[in-house]
Short mmCIF file of C-alpha atoms in Angstrom, two decimals:
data_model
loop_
_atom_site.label_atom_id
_atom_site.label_comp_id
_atom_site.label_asym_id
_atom_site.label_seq_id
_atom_site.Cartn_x
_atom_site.Cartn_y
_atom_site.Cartn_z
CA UNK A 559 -11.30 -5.58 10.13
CA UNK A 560 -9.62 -1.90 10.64
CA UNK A 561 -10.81 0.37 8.12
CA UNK A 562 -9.41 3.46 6.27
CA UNK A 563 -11.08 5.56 8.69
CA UNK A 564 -9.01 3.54 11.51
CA UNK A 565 -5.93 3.86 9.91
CA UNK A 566 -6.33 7.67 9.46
CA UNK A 567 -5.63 7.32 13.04
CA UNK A 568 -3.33 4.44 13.74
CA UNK A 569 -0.58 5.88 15.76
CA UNK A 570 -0.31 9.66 14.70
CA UNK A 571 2.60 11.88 15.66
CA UNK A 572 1.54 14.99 14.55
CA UNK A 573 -1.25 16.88 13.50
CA UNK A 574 -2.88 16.88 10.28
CA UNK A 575 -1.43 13.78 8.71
CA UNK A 576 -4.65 12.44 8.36
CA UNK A 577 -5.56 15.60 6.10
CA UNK A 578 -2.05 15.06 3.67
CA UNK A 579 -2.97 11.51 2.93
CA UNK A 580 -6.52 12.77 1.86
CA UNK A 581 -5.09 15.66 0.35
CA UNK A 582 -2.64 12.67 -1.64
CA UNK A 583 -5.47 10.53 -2.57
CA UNK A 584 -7.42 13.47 -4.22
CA UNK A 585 -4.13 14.01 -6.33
CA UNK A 586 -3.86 10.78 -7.44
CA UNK A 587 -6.42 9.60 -10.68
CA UNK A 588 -6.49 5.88 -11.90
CA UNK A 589 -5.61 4.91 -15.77
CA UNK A 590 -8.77 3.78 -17.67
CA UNK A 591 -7.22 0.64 -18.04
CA UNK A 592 -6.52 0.30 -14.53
CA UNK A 593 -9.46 1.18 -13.69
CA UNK A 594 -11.65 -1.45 -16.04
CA UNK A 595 -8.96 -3.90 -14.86
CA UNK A 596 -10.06 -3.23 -11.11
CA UNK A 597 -13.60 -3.54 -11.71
CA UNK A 598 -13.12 -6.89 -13.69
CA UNK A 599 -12.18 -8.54 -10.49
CA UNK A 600 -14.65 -11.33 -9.25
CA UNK A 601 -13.19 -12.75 -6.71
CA UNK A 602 -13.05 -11.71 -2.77
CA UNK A 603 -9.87 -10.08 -2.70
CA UNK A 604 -8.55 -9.34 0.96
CA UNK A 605 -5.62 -7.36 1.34
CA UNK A 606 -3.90 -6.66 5.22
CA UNK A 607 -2.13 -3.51 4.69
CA UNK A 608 0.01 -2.88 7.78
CA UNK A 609 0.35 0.86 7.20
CA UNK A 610 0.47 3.71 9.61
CA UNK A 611 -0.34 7.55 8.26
CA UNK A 612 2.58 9.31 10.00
CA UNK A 613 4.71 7.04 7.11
CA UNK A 614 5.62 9.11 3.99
CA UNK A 615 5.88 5.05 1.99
CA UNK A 616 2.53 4.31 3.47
CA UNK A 617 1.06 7.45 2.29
CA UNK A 618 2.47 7.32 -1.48
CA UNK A 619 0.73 3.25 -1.13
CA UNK A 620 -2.06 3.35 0.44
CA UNK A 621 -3.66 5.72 -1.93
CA UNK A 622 -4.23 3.55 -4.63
CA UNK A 623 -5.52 0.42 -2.43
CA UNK A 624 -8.43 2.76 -0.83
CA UNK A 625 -9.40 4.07 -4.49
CA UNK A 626 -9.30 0.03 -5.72
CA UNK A 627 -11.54 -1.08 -2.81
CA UNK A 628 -13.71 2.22 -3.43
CA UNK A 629 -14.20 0.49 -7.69
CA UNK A 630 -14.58 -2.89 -6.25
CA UNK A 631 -16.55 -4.28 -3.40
CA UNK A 632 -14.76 -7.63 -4.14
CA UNK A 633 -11.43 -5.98 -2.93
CA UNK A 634 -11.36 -5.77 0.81
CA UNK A 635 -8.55 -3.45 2.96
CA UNK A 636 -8.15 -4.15 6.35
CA UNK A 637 -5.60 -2.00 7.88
CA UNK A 638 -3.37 -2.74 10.51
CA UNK A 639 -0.57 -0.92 12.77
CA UNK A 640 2.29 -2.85 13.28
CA UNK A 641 1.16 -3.81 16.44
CA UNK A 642 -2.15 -5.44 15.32
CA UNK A 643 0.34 -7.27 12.65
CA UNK A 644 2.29 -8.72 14.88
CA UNK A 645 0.51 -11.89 14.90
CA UNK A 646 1.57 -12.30 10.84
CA UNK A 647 5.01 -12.15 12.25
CA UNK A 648 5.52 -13.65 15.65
CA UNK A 649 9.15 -14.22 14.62
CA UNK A 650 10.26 -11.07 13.64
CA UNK A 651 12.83 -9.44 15.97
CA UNK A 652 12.89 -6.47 14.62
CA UNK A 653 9.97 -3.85 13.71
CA UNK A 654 8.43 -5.08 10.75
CA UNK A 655 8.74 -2.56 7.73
CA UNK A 656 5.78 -0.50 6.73
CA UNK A 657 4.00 -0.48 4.00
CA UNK A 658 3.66 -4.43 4.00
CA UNK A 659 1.08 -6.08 2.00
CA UNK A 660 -0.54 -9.46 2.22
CA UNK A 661 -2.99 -10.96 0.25
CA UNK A 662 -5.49 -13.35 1.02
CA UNK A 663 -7.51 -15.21 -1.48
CA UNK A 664 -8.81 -18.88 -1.71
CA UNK A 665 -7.32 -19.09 2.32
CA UNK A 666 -4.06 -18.26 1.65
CA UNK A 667 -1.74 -15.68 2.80
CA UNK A 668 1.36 -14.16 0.57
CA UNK A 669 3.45 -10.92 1.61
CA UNK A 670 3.88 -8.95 -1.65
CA UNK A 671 4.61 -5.72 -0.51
CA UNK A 672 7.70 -4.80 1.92
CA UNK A 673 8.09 -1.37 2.24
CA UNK A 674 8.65 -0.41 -1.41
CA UNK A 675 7.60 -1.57 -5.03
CA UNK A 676 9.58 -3.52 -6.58
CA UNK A 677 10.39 -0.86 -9.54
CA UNK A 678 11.37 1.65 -6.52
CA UNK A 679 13.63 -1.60 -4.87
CA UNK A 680 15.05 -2.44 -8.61
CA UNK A 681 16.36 1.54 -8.63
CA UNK A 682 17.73 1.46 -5.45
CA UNK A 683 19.77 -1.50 -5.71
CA UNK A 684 21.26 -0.44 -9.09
CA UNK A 685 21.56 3.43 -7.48
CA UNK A 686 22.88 2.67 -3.91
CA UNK A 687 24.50 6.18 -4.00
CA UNK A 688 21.03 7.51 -4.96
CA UNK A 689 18.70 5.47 -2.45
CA UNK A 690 18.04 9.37 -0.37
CA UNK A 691 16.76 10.44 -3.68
CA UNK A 692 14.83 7.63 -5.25
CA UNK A 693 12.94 7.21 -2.06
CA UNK A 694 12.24 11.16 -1.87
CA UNK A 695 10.95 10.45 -5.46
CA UNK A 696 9.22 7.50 -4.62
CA UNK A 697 7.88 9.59 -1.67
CA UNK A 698 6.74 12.22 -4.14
CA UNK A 699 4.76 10.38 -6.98
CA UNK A 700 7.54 10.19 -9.20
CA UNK A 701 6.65 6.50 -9.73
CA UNK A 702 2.55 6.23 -9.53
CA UNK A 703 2.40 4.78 -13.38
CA UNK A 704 4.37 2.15 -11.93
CA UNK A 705 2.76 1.54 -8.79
CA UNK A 706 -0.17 1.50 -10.02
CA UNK A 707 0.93 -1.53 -13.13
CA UNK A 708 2.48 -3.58 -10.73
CA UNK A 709 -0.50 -3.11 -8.16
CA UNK A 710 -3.33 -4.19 -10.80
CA UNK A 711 -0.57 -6.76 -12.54
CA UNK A 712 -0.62 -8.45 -9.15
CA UNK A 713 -4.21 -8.46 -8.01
CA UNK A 714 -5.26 -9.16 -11.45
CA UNK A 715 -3.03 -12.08 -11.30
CA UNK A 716 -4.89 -14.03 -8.16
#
């Protein structure tokens, strides 16, 4: 299992981009509610995160899964590049999308995560002509509240 500290260096392509997701995940503090949600969890929780740092989307996500396995010990991370991932997708043609999540709980696998939220996908298919911008903003931490809901919505939901 491929932890944080691996995927700080998965891949980089230029310097420091280890430093801006730390410098992200210090900026980024956890609702109350979220955070007694988190630690309410009591079941093993594994998430695959195939993320690489040099991604803006994988450093706006990623954030919030390290600080939700840092509340919980139940909730397990283990970070992949695409290349380790592969195996989850031995059909895909093309380069599979990062951020993708998968869960895995109770031996079963489920993508839930492709790239963006959905709140951030909802946007951009109502706002074609504003995709640039809703991604820059999505990019930004224009939509952490939301993140964050439908983050704890869905692992509180396994």
């Amino acid at each position: 299992m491929a932890t944080f500290e691996d995927y700080l260096k998965f891949e980089v392509t230029e310097a420091e981009e280890d430093k801006k997701q730390l410098r992200i995940i210090e900026k980024i503090s956890l609702s109350k509610e979220t955070e007694k949600a988190i630690k309410a969890i009591d079941k093993d929780i594994t998430i695959i995160a195939v993320a690489q740092v040099y991604c803006p989307d994988c450093r706006a996500t990623v954030p919030f899964l390290k600080k939700f396995s840092d509340l919980n010990s139940k909730i397990k991370i283990d970070y992949r590049s695409r290349e380790a991932a592969k195996e989850f997708f031995p059909d895909a043609d093309k380069r599979i999308k990062i951020p993708t999540l998968i869960s895995y709980v109770d031996g079963k696998y489920n993508t839930f995560w492709n790239e963006f939220p959905v709140v951030v996908k909802k946007k951009m298919d109502e706002n074609p002509e504003n995709f640039e911008d809703i991604k820059y903003n999505f990019r930004i931490g224009k939509f952490n509240v939301e993140i964050e809901k439908e983050l704890v919505d869905y692992l509180t939901s396994l």
